[in-house]
Every structure is written in structure tokens, then in C-alpha cells.
């Protein structure tokens, strides 16, 4: 039996009919065409499918869509919703050259967001721990770690501007 | 692309309702907390439940509670990430928090649960050794009522637990550590912390002055279940912590485990590393005990 649920993705509600066996990854990619959410290993090891659910990074390949009713889902598409200005994490990834083939990037940005919202000034070790669940086979991680550090600085600056 | 086969999805609101569904579903039904292990096994075809009973909507089942009188309680759906960062756990049970934080990766810790990690009964389960060393109890509920079981009697083999019929673990509790006690968990795996533990060791040491008054030592991933090392414990009792005695305890612990060769490590490597980790875990636990 299909379940009719409303998913809140990047601030917009989507009503979809899903089989219980459909993962969040399948529904985001196939029903909503949000292909920034990648499908990698399908087992929660590679992190390419990472999305934020209620402010926490999770593997969309191991989440059932049917369990997502009422939750706030954020994908890489939602980082820069207007498409005019990029999110500080996206800016930093571009500036630091943290993208090569790009397959890991969207998941990596989600893991970075998960880390930086809890810990705005992470050490290098904390950054590496924060992205331990995201595999990159191109960069060797150095540029990604630099980018996340720089993104943290940008986010701190912009929140200081907002509060002052 | 691995897809899940069709199943029916049930969302009980109470433990009683979950058990009723579980009992009527019989062998076709599985309970699901975080789902990180179960869904992976289902994708591989290792498990093919026709009915999945999600525990996530049961009110209060994710509770983490601490009191100076009764100790720590961790509900069945409390997330690994929340156990890892809970202020009371970090303060009073740092080894429990560290074991949760060392489990898998960020994403899995945001989905998976400590109790689920135990119920999967992997000999490599990262949360088991510390909880065993600290004398945890699991609270079980089934159609026939409730019962409590020391965690030490819970693991029966790889993937096997003492749960019978339509029983589920509703929570686990960890007593307050005795005065002068400290605990530590150390693990090694092929690549950092991310993959499954190849060898793990957890100890709770109670110090009286400079002397090890009591110790509980458990070795993970070196037998069909996490294994206690009573001989190694016995030789430590009543002795000051020294490199000599730690080495001896490590040797005895090695003889009390039964490591095999698998993907994660060879039996030979495991045999050598048990002694090292056992000694280090006892030492780290004793340091923590002395610092309290």
C-alpha cells in the first residue's frame, strides 16, 4: 500500500505517494528531481547522498521516505535557494578548489553544514571527524578541509554582521 | 542499484502496540529503531522482513535520563549522536559517550541508536564493551510482561541475543560507577574510526589509593560475542598499576579471547593487539579513576 505524505524540502511542501520501501534518496532524486542528492554506495558508507533532516546530516539512502512526514529536509539545492548568491560553504569550496569531479561535493557540503552549525570554529581534526563519513576519491581531502575551515570563518563573520 | 524489496510499514504509538504487531507478524516482522543496520542487511537480502515496525514514534522511547541515585537510562530510540553529546553522559560516563562518538560516522550517529547497536549483537559493536564493563542492565518487554537482564547475559552469538519471541529492549540502564572507579574504551580498525572495529577493549577500574581494587575487562571483536577476561581481571586485583602487571594481564586476556581471521584483521594480528589494547584500556581507566 502506498502512503501519501507531504515532504518539506528546501522550504517547499511536496505531496507524494510512496511505497514504504522507497528511500528518501529515491524520492528526492526520482520524484522531485533533486539530483544534487547523489546515490553512491547505498549503504551509508560514502556520504554522497547526505541531506539534512531537522538540522542533522543523515544518509538519504538509509532513510525511508515514509518516515519523513513533518520533517524539514535540506538538500544542496536549498543551500542557495534563489540561485543568485551562494552559501558561504559553496563559496569556500569554489575559492579553495575543493571540487574536482564533484560527485562528493553536495554531500560534503551537507556534512560541513552539520559540523559548522554545531561548531562554528572547528579544528582541523574536528573537520576531518565531521567529514569522516564522506568519501572523496579525487582531492585527497586537503582542499576540502581548508574550504570547510574558510566557510566557518565566513559564517562567523556574517553572523557577527547580523548581530552587530 | 540496491533497492529494498516491498514491505509493509507500521508505526505503533506505544510499546504495547509495537509488541502486539511484532507478535502477530511473527517471523515476517522486524522491529526498526534507527534502521542503519537493518536496511543495509535488507538491501543485501540478508534479511527480508515483510512487515517493518518502526519504533520512532513511540513517545518517550528516546529518553536519556540521569540521576545521582539511579544512574543513567538510555531509551531504545535514543540516537548515538545524542548519547555522545549528552552533558550528563559526558560528565558521569565519559567512556559511554566516547564509544557512541566512535561509532560509524556522523550520518549514522544521527540515525542509529545505542540500543539498536546492542540488539544487532555484532561482536564488533562499539557500544557493547564499555556498557558491559560498567555493568549495564537491559530492560526487556514482551507479550508476557517485563524483565531485566544483565547486559552480560544478553549476547548469545553473532547476531543472536537473549530476546525471545516478540520481546524488545525498551531501554538500558547503567548504574552509577562505584566511588574511585573510571572506565575507558579503546578500539582499532583498519582505517581510522570509520570501519568496523577489529579489536576493542573496555575496562572499568576501581582504585583504592594506588592499588587496583577491582576491574571489569571486556574484549570486542575477538570472539562470537564481546568476551569478559576474568583471568586478566583477577591478576590485576590488589596490585598497583605497573607496566609489568599490565603486560601480564594483557597476555592472560589474549588467552581468554578467541580471535579469528576475517575481512577486518587476521587472527594473528588480533592475538597480538588484544594484549596491547587490554593493557592500555586498564591504564586509561585507572587514570580516569584517579582523576575523579
Short mmCIF file of C-alpha atoms in Angstrom, two decimals:
data_model
loop_
_atom_site.label_atom_id
_atom_site.label_comp_id
_atom_site.label_asym_id
_atom_site.label_seq_id
_atom_site.Cartn_x
_atom_site.Cartn_y
_atom_site.Cartn_z
CA UNK A 1 0.00 0.00 0.00
CA UNK A 2 1.30 3.43 -0.90
CA UNK A 3 1.43 6.14 1.74
CA UNK A 4 0.57 9.71 0.78
CA UNK A 5 2.94 12.00 2.61
CA UNK A 6 3.98 15.62 2.49
CA UNK A 7 7.71 16.23 2.40
CA UNK A 8 9.07 19.63 3.30
CA UNK A 9 12.14 20.02 1.11
CA UNK A 10 14.18 23.21 0.98
CA UNK A 11 11.23 25.10 2.43
CA UNK A 12 8.65 23.85 -0.09
CA UNK A 13 5.96 21.24 0.57
CA UNK A 14 5.68 18.29 -1.84
CA UNK A 15 2.88 15.76 -1.59
CA UNK A 16 3.97 12.37 -2.89
CA UNK A 17 2.65 8.81 -2.81
CA UNK A 18 5.45 6.49 -1.74
CA UNK A 19 5.95 2.80 -1.17
CA UNK A 20 7.31 2.09 2.32
CA UNK A 21 10.34 0.54 0.65
CA UNK A 22 11.31 3.76 -1.14
CA UNK A 23 14.26 5.51 0.41
CA UNK A 24 14.40 9.26 0.85
CA UNK A 25 17.21 9.19 -1.73
CA UNK A 26 14.97 7.60 -4.36
CA UNK A 27 12.10 10.01 -3.74
CA UNK A 28 14.31 13.13 -3.76
CA UNK A 29 16.07 12.10 -6.96
CA UNK A 30 13.32 10.34 -8.88
CA UNK A 31 10.10 12.06 -7.77
CA UNK A 32 11.43 15.55 -7.05
CA UNK A 33 14.37 15.59 -9.50
CA UNK A 34 16.73 16.90 -6.82
CA UNK A 35 19.81 15.27 -8.32
CA UNK A 36 22.21 17.26 -6.14
CA UNK A 37 21.47 14.38 -3.80
CA UNK A 38 23.77 11.68 -5.18
CA UNK A 39 23.42 7.93 -4.99
CA UNK A 40 26.74 6.32 -4.13
CA UNK A 41 27.18 3.14 -2.10
CA UNK A 42 23.59 2.81 -0.89
CA UNK A 43 24.85 1.58 2.49
CA UNK A 44 25.66 4.71 4.48
CA UNK A 45 29.41 4.49 3.92
CA UNK A 46 30.21 7.10 1.25
CA UNK A 47 28.18 10.14 2.28
CA UNK A 48 27.38 11.25 -1.29
CA UNK A 49 23.65 11.07 -0.51
CA UNK A 50 23.86 13.16 2.68
CA UNK A 51 20.96 15.53 3.33
CA UNK A 52 19.94 17.48 6.43
CA UNK A 53 16.80 16.29 8.23
CA UNK A 54 15.66 18.60 11.03
CA UNK A 55 19.14 20.10 11.17
CA UNK A 56 21.07 16.82 11.26
CA UNK A 57 23.10 15.26 8.44
CA UNK A 58 21.77 11.80 7.56
CA UNK A 59 22.30 9.28 4.76
CA UNK A 60 19.26 9.57 2.49
CA UNK A 61 19.98 6.07 1.15
CA UNK A 62 19.30 4.57 4.58
CA UNK A 63 16.28 6.75 5.39
CA UNK A 64 12.78 5.67 4.50
CA UNK A 65 10.81 8.41 2.75
CA UNK A 66 7.67 7.33 4.61
CA UNK A 67 9.32 8.36 7.89
CA UNK A 68 9.99 11.92 6.69
CA UNK A 69 6.48 13.34 7.06
CA UNK A 70 6.61 16.59 9.04
CA UNK A 71 10.39 16.88 8.94
CA UNK A 72 12.41 19.72 7.40
CA UNK A 73 14.67 18.38 4.68
CA UNK A 74 17.52 20.40 3.22
CA UNK A 75 19.47 19.35 0.13
CA UNK A 76 22.36 21.08 -1.63
CA UNK A 77 19.78 22.75 -3.89
CA UNK A 78 18.42 24.50 -0.79
CA UNK A 79 21.77 26.00 0.21
CA UNK A 80 21.36 28.81 -2.32
CA UNK A 81 17.60 28.89 -2.82
CA UNK A 82 17.45 31.99 -5.04
CA UNK A 83 20.39 30.87 -7.16
CA UNK A 84 21.75 34.43 -7.04
CA UNK A 85 24.06 34.34 -4.03
CA UNK A 86 25.86 31.20 -2.97
CA UNK A 87 26.01 29.83 0.56
CA UNK A 88 29.34 30.58 2.33
CA UNK A 89 30.14 26.84 2.22
CA UNK A 90 29.66 26.79 -1.55
CA UNK A 91 31.75 29.97 -1.96
CA UNK A 92 34.55 28.50 0.11
CA UNK A 93 34.53 25.20 -1.84
CA UNK A 94 34.95 27.17 -5.08
CA UNK A 95 37.58 29.57 -3.71
CA UNK A 96 39.71 26.80 -2.20
CA UNK A 97 39.45 24.50 -5.21
CA UNK A 98 37.77 21.81 -3.09
CA UNK A 99 35.88 20.35 -6.06
CA UNK A 100 37.30 18.03 -8.70
CA UNK A 101 34.85 15.56 -10.21
CA UNK A 102 32.13 16.98 -7.98
CA UNK A 103 30.35 13.75 -7.09
CA UNK A 104 31.06 14.02 -3.37
CA UNK A 105 30.60 17.80 -3.20
CA UNK A 106 26.92 18.12 -2.34
CA UNK A 107 27.13 15.51 0.42
CA UNK A 108 30.37 17.04 1.65
CA UNK A 109 28.66 20.45 1.90
CA UNK A 110 25.85 18.91 3.95
CA UNK A 111 28.36 17.31 6.34
CA UNK A 112 30.15 20.67 6.55
CA UNK A 113 26.87 22.41 7.38
CA UNK A 114 26.12 19.81 10.06
CA UNK A 115 29.52 20.47 11.61
CA UNK A 116 29.62 24.26 11.31
CA UNK A 117 26.15 24.84 12.71
CA UNK A 118 27.17 22.97 15.89
CA UNK A 119 30.81 24.05 15.97
CA UNK A 120 31.50 27.31 14.09
CA UNK A 121 35.27 27.23 14.75
CA UNK A 122 36.33 23.61 14.29
CA UNK A 123 39.94 22.46 14.49
CA UNK A 124 41.40 20.54 11.54
CA UNK A 125 40.84 17.29 13.44
CA UNK A 126 37.23 18.19 14.16
CA UNK A 127 36.70 18.96 10.47
CA UNK A 128 38.20 15.61 9.48
CA UNK A 129 35.99 13.84 12.03
CA UNK A 130 32.99 15.77 10.72
CA UNK A 131 33.55 14.52 7.17
CA UNK A 132 34.72 11.02 8.13
CA UNK A 133 31.51 9.68 6.60
CA UNK A 134 32.06 11.37 3.24
CA UNK A 135 34.42 9.79 0.74
CA UNK A 136 36.25 11.82 -1.90
CA UNK A 137 38.37 9.88 -4.36
CA UNK A 138 39.88 12.95 -6.13
CA UNK A 139 41.09 15.66 -3.82
CA UNK A 140 42.92 13.88 -1.02
CA UNK A 141 40.71 15.96 1.31
CA UNK A 142 43.25 18.73 1.97
CA UNK A 143 41.40 21.36 -0.08
CA UNK A 144 38.06 20.25 1.34
CA UNK A 145 39.32 20.61 4.91
CA UNK A 146 40.69 24.08 4.05
CA UNK A 147 37.39 25.05 2.44
CA UNK A 148 35.35 24.00 5.48
CA UNK A 149 37.66 26.00 7.75
CA UNK A 150 37.24 29.03 5.48
CA UNK A 151 33.48 28.51 5.32
CA UNK A 152 33.37 28.54 9.12
CA UNK A 153 35.12 31.92 9.10
CA UNK A 154 32.71 33.30 6.51
CA UNK A 155 29.71 32.07 8.50
CA UNK A 156 31.07 33.56 11.73
CA UNK A 157 31.68 36.91 10.02
CA UNK A 158 28.21 37.02 8.52
CA UNK A 159 26.53 36.14 11.83
CA UNK A 160 28.62 38.83 13.57
CA UNK A 161 27.48 41.34 10.94
CA UNK A 162 23.88 40.33 11.54
CA UNK A 163 24.11 40.67 15.32
CA UNK A 164 26.07 43.97 15.37
CA UNK B 1 21.47 -0.12 -7.64
CA UNK B 2 20.32 -1.83 -4.50
CA UNK B 3 16.67 -1.26 -3.77
CA UNK B 4 14.63 -2.52 -0.88
CA UNK B 5 12.06 -5.21 -1.57
CA UNK B 6 8.47 -4.34 -0.73
CA UNK B 7 7.37 -4.47 2.89
CA UNK B 8 4.52 -3.16 4.95
CA UNK B 9 5.30 -0.29 7.29
CA UNK B 10 3.75 0.05 10.74
CA UNK B 11 4.14 2.92 13.19
CA UNK B 12 2.92 1.96 16.68
CA UNK B 13 2.44 4.75 19.21
CA UNK B 14 3.14 2.63 22.31
CA UNK B 15 5.46 -0.21 23.31
CA UNK B 16 2.42 -2.46 23.91
CA UNK B 17 1.13 -1.79 20.40
CA UNK B 18 4.60 -2.49 18.94
CA UNK B 19 4.79 -5.83 20.75
CA UNK B 20 1.28 -6.76 19.60
CA UNK B 21 2.23 -6.03 15.97
CA UNK B 22 5.52 -7.87 16.42
CA UNK B 23 3.76 -10.93 17.86
CA UNK B 24 1.06 -11.06 15.18
CA UNK B 25 3.69 -10.56 12.44
CA UNK B 26 5.76 -13.48 13.70
CA UNK B 27 8.86 -14.34 11.72
CA UNK B 28 7.83 -11.95 8.93
CA UNK B 29 8.12 -8.89 11.19
CA UNK B 30 11.13 -6.91 12.32
CA UNK B 31 11.43 -4.01 14.73
CA UNK B 32 13.32 -0.97 13.50
CA UNK B 33 14.91 1.80 15.54
CA UNK B 34 17.46 3.80 13.51
CA UNK B 35 17.43 1.30 10.65
CA UNK B 36 21.06 1.85 9.68
CA UNK B 37 21.99 -1.82 10.13
CA UNK B 38 18.62 -3.35 9.28
CA UNK B 39 18.04 -1.51 5.98
CA UNK B 40 21.56 -2.35 4.85
CA UNK B 41 21.01 -6.04 5.62
CA UNK B 42 17.69 -5.86 3.75
CA UNK B 43 19.39 -4.31 0.71
CA UNK B 44 21.83 -7.21 0.72
CA UNK B 45 18.97 -9.68 1.01
CA UNK B 46 20.35 -10.97 4.31
CA UNK B 47 17.01 -10.13 5.91
CA UNK B 48 13.68 -9.96 4.12
CA UNK B 49 11.00 -8.88 6.57
CA UNK B 50 7.52 -8.43 5.13
CA UNK B 51 6.48 -6.09 7.95
CA UNK B 52 8.67 -3.36 9.37
CA UNK B 53 7.64 -1.95 12.73
CA UNK B 54 9.17 1.47 13.34
CA UNK B 55 9.76 2.35 16.99
CA UNK B 56 10.49 6.01 16.29
CA UNK B 57 7.02 7.37 17.01
CA UNK B 58 6.73 5.78 20.45
CA UNK B 59 6.58 8.64 22.92
CA UNK B 60 9.42 8.82 25.41
CA UNK B 61 11.32 5.85 23.99
CA UNK B 62 14.21 8.16 23.06
CA UNK B 63 14.63 9.43 26.62
CA UNK B 64 18.08 9.83 28.11
CA UNK B 65 17.82 10.32 31.87
CA UNK B 66 20.36 10.61 34.65
CA UNK B 67 20.04 10.85 38.41
CA UNK B 68 22.68 10.70 41.12
CA UNK B 69 20.60 7.96 42.79
CA UNK B 70 19.70 5.59 39.99
CA UNK B 71 22.33 6.28 37.38
CA UNK B 72 21.85 6.50 33.63
CA UNK B 73 18.95 5.30 31.48
CA UNK B 74 19.16 5.26 27.68
CA UNK B 75 15.90 4.64 25.80
CA UNK B 76 15.64 2.28 22.83
CA UNK B 77 15.46 5.04 20.22
CA UNK B 78 17.99 7.46 21.76
CA UNK B 79 20.37 8.40 18.95
CA UNK B 80 24.09 7.66 19.07
CA UNK B 81 24.74 11.39 18.42
CA UNK B 82 22.61 12.39 21.41
CA UNK B 83 24.27 9.86 23.72
CA UNK B 84 27.69 11.08 22.52
CA UNK B 85 26.93 14.70 23.38
CA UNK B 86 24.57 14.43 26.36
CA UNK B 87 26.07 16.63 29.14
CA UNK B 88 25.31 14.13 31.96
CA UNK B 89 26.80 11.25 30.00
CA UNK B 90 29.88 13.27 29.07
CA UNK B 91 30.33 14.22 32.73
CA UNK B 92 29.49 10.98 34.55
CA UNK B 93 30.02 8.30 31.89
CA UNK B 94 32.69 9.73 29.55
CA UNK B 95 33.61 6.28 28.20
CA UNK B 96 29.98 5.65 27.19
CA UNK B 97 29.91 9.00 25.33
CA UNK B 98 33.25 8.26 23.64
CA UNK B 99 32.12 4.82 22.49
CA UNK B 100 28.99 6.36 20.95
CA UNK B 101 31.04 9.09 19.31
CA UNK B 102 33.44 6.48 17.92
CA UNK B 103 30.62 4.51 16.27
CA UNK B 104 30.49 4.67 12.45
CA UNK B 105 30.22 8.21 11.01
CA UNK B 106 28.29 11.44 11.61
CA UNK B 107 25.38 10.44 9.39
CA UNK B 108 24.93 7.03 11.02
CA UNK B 109 25.20 8.56 14.51
CA UNK B 110 22.39 10.95 13.57
CA UNK B 111 20.18 7.99 12.61
CA UNK B 112 21.33 4.95 14.58
CA UNK B 113 20.76 4.15 18.24
CA UNK B 114 22.85 2.69 21.06
CA UNK B 115 20.22 0.07 21.89
CA UNK B 116 19.98 -0.88 18.19
CA UNK B 117 23.74 -1.33 18.13
CA UNK B 118 23.39 -3.78 21.04
CA UNK B 119 20.38 -5.62 19.60
CA UNK B 120 22.20 -6.30 16.33
CA UNK B 121 24.63 -8.22 18.52
CA UNK B 122 27.66 -7.77 16.33
CA UNK B 123 30.77 -8.98 18.18
CA UNK B 124 32.32 -5.70 16.98
CA UNK B 125 29.52 -3.45 18.32
CA UNK B 126 31.33 -0.37 19.59
CA UNK B 127 28.87 0.43 22.36
CA UNK B 128 28.82 -3.02 23.98
CA UNK B 129 32.23 -3.32 25.70
CA UNK B 130 32.00 -0.14 27.79
CA UNK B 131 28.41 -0.82 28.83
CA UNK B 132 29.41 -4.38 29.78
CA UNK B 133 32.38 -3.14 31.77
CA UNK B 134 30.13 -0.67 33.60
CA UNK B 135 27.60 -3.37 34.49
CA UNK B 136 24.65 -2.21 32.36
CA UNK B 137 21.23 -3.86 32.50
CA UNK B 138 18.81 -4.16 29.58
CA UNK B 139 15.09 -3.68 30.20
CA UNK B 140 13.04 -6.05 28.09
CA UNK B 141 9.32 -6.10 27.37
CA UNK B 142 7.30 -8.79 25.61
CA UNK B 143 3.78 -10.15 25.40
CA UNK B 144 4.37 -11.93 28.69
CA UNK B 145 5.49 -8.83 30.57
CA UNK B 146 8.71 -7.11 31.52
CA UNK B 147 12.05 -8.49 32.62
CA UNK B 148 15.53 -7.13 33.29
CA UNK B 149 18.70 -8.85 32.18
CA UNK B 150 22.34 -8.00 32.88
CA UNK B 151 23.88 -6.99 29.54
CA UNK B 152 26.49 -9.65 30.25
CA UNK B 153 23.81 -12.31 29.68
CA UNK B 154 22.30 -10.62 26.60
CA UNK B 155 24.71 -11.59 23.81
CA UNK B 156 24.44 -15.20 22.61
CA UNK B 157 26.47 -15.16 19.40
CA UNK B 158 26.94 -13.12 16.21
CA UNK B 159 23.51 -11.54 15.60
CA UNK B 160 21.97 -13.54 18.44
CA UNK B 161 20.57 -12.17 21.70
CA UNK B 162 18.65 -13.47 24.69
CA UNK B 163 15.46 -11.88 23.31
CA UNK B 164 12.67 -14.46 22.92
CA UNK B 165 9.59 -14.33 20.72
CA UNK B 166 8.06 -10.89 20.44
CA UNK B 167 10.32 -9.25 23.01
CA UNK B 168 12.05 -5.92 22.59
CA UNK B 169 14.59 -3.92 24.57
CA UNK B 170 12.84 -0.77 25.78
CA UNK B 171 15.87 0.80 27.46
CA UNK B 172 19.15 0.09 29.14
CA UNK B 173 20.44 1.41 32.41
CA UNK B 174 23.94 1.89 33.69
CA UNK B 175 24.49 2.07 37.44
CA UNK B 176 26.47 4.93 38.95
CA UNK B 177 30.14 3.98 38.81
CA UNK B 178 31.44 2.98 42.27
CA UNK B 179 33.48 5.56 44.19
CA UNK B 180 37.03 5.63 42.82
CA UNK B 181 36.08 4.00 39.52
CA UNK B 182 36.92 5.05 35.97
CA UNK B 183 36.18 3.46 32.61
CA UNK B 184 37.76 3.56 29.16
CA UNK B 185 37.20 2.01 25.73
CA UNK B 186 39.87 1.70 23.06
CA UNK B 187 39.45 0.25 19.60
CA UNK B 188 41.45 -0.32 16.46
CA UNK B 189 40.23 -0.75 12.92
CA UNK B 190 41.89 -0.83 9.53
CA UNK B 191 41.06 2.74 8.55
CA UNK B 192 40.70 5.17 11.43
CA UNK B 193 37.41 5.01 13.27
CA UNK B 194 35.05 4.67 10.36
CA UNK B 195 35.03 0.97 9.62
CA UNK B 196 34.12 -1.90 11.90
CA UNK B 197 36.27 -2.43 14.95
CA UNK B 198 38.94 -5.13 14.50
CA UNK B 199 39.84 -5.26 18.19
CA UNK B 200 38.30 -3.35 21.07
CA UNK B 201 38.90 -3.35 24.81
CA UNK B 202 36.91 -1.71 27.58
CA UNK B 203 37.74 -1.62 31.26
CA UNK B 204 36.21 -0.23 34.40
CA UNK B 205 38.82 0.05 37.13
CA UNK B 206 38.13 0.87 40.78
CA UNK B 207 41.18 2.27 42.50
CA UNK B 208 41.93 2.27 46.25
CA UNK B 209 44.86 4.64 46.57
CA UNK B 210 47.44 3.39 44.08
CA UNK B 211 46.07 -0.12 44.06
CA UNK B 212 43.63 -1.62 41.57
CA UNK B 213 40.84 -2.75 43.89
CA UNK B 214 38.58 -4.13 41.17
CA UNK B 215 38.43 -4.28 37.38
CA UNK B 216 35.98 -5.45 34.74
CA UNK B 217 37.58 -6.09 31.35
CA UNK B 218 35.84 -6.89 28.06
CA UNK B 219 37.37 -7.61 24.66
CA UNK B 220 35.37 -6.89 21.49
CA UNK B 221 35.52 -8.35 18.01
CA UNK B 222 37.67 -11.29 19.12
CA UNK B 223 35.02 -13.95 19.67
CA UNK B 224 31.36 -14.68 18.87
CA UNK B 225 30.28 -12.05 21.41
CA UNK B 226 32.17 -9.39 23.37
CA UNK B 227 34.14 -11.51 25.86
CA UNK B 228 34.93 -10.94 29.50
CA UNK B 229 38.52 -11.64 30.59
CA UNK B 230 38.12 -12.89 34.19
CA UNK B 231 41.69 -14.21 34.47
CA UNK B 232 43.15 -10.87 33.48
CA UNK B 233 40.81 -9.16 35.93
CA UNK B 234 41.88 -11.48 38.75
CA UNK B 235 45.59 -10.86 38.30
CA UNK B 236 45.04 -7.08 38.46
CA UNK B 237 43.10 -7.09 41.73
CA UNK B 238 45.00 -5.79 44.75
CA UNK B 239 48.00 -4.68 42.70
CA UNK B 240 49.38 -1.26 41.84
CA UNK B 241 49.15 -0.36 38.14
CA UNK B 242 52.56 -1.07 36.60
CA UNK B 243 53.72 -1.87 33.09
CA UNK B 244 54.69 -5.37 34.23
CA UNK B 245 51.28 -6.25 35.61
CA UNK B 246 49.51 -4.65 32.63
CA UNK B 247 51.61 -6.77 30.28
CA UNK B 248 50.74 -9.90 32.25
CA UNK B 249 47.03 -9.02 32.29
CA UNK B 250 47.21 -8.42 28.53
CA UNK B 251 48.78 -11.84 27.96
CA UNK B 252 46.09 -13.57 30.01
CA UNK B 253 43.32 -11.60 28.23
CA UNK B 254 44.74 -12.81 24.89
CA UNK B 255 44.32 -16.40 26.05
CA UNK B 256 40.74 -15.70 27.11
CA UNK B 257 39.65 -14.41 23.69
CA UNK B 258 39.13 -16.47 20.54
CA UNK B 259 40.05 -14.26 17.58
CA UNK B 260 39.50 -15.41 14.00
CA UNK B 261 40.75 -14.13 10.66
CA UNK B 262 38.20 -12.10 8.70
CA UNK B 263 37.99 -9.02 6.48
CA UNK B 264 38.91 -6.69 9.30
CA UNK B 265 42.08 -8.33 10.64
CA UNK B 266 43.95 -11.62 10.81
CA UNK B 267 43.74 -13.85 13.87
CA UNK B 268 47.47 -13.33 14.32
CA UNK B 269 47.18 -9.54 14.34
CA UNK B 270 44.23 -9.69 16.71
CA UNK B 271 46.10 -12.01 19.06
CA UNK B 272 48.99 -9.56 19.27
CA UNK B 273 46.87 -6.47 19.62
CA UNK B 274 44.48 -7.76 22.34
CA UNK B 275 47.27 -7.64 24.91
CA UNK B 276 48.23 -4.11 23.93
CA UNK B 277 44.70 -2.71 23.96
CA UNK B 278 43.70 -4.53 27.16
CA UNK B 279 46.68 -3.06 28.99
CA UNK B 280 46.04 0.41 27.59
CA UNK B 281 42.33 0.28 28.44
CA UNK B 282 43.06 -0.71 32.05
CA UNK B 283 45.68 2.04 32.31
CA UNK B 284 43.39 4.68 30.81
CA UNK B 285 40.53 3.62 33.09
CA UNK B 286 42.78 3.75 36.18
CA UNK B 287 43.98 7.23 35.23
CA UNK B 288 40.40 8.35 34.90
CA UNK B 289 39.61 6.74 38.28
CA UNK B 290 42.46 8.60 39.96
CA UNK B 291 41.42 11.89 38.36
CA UNK B 292 37.89 11.75 39.82
#
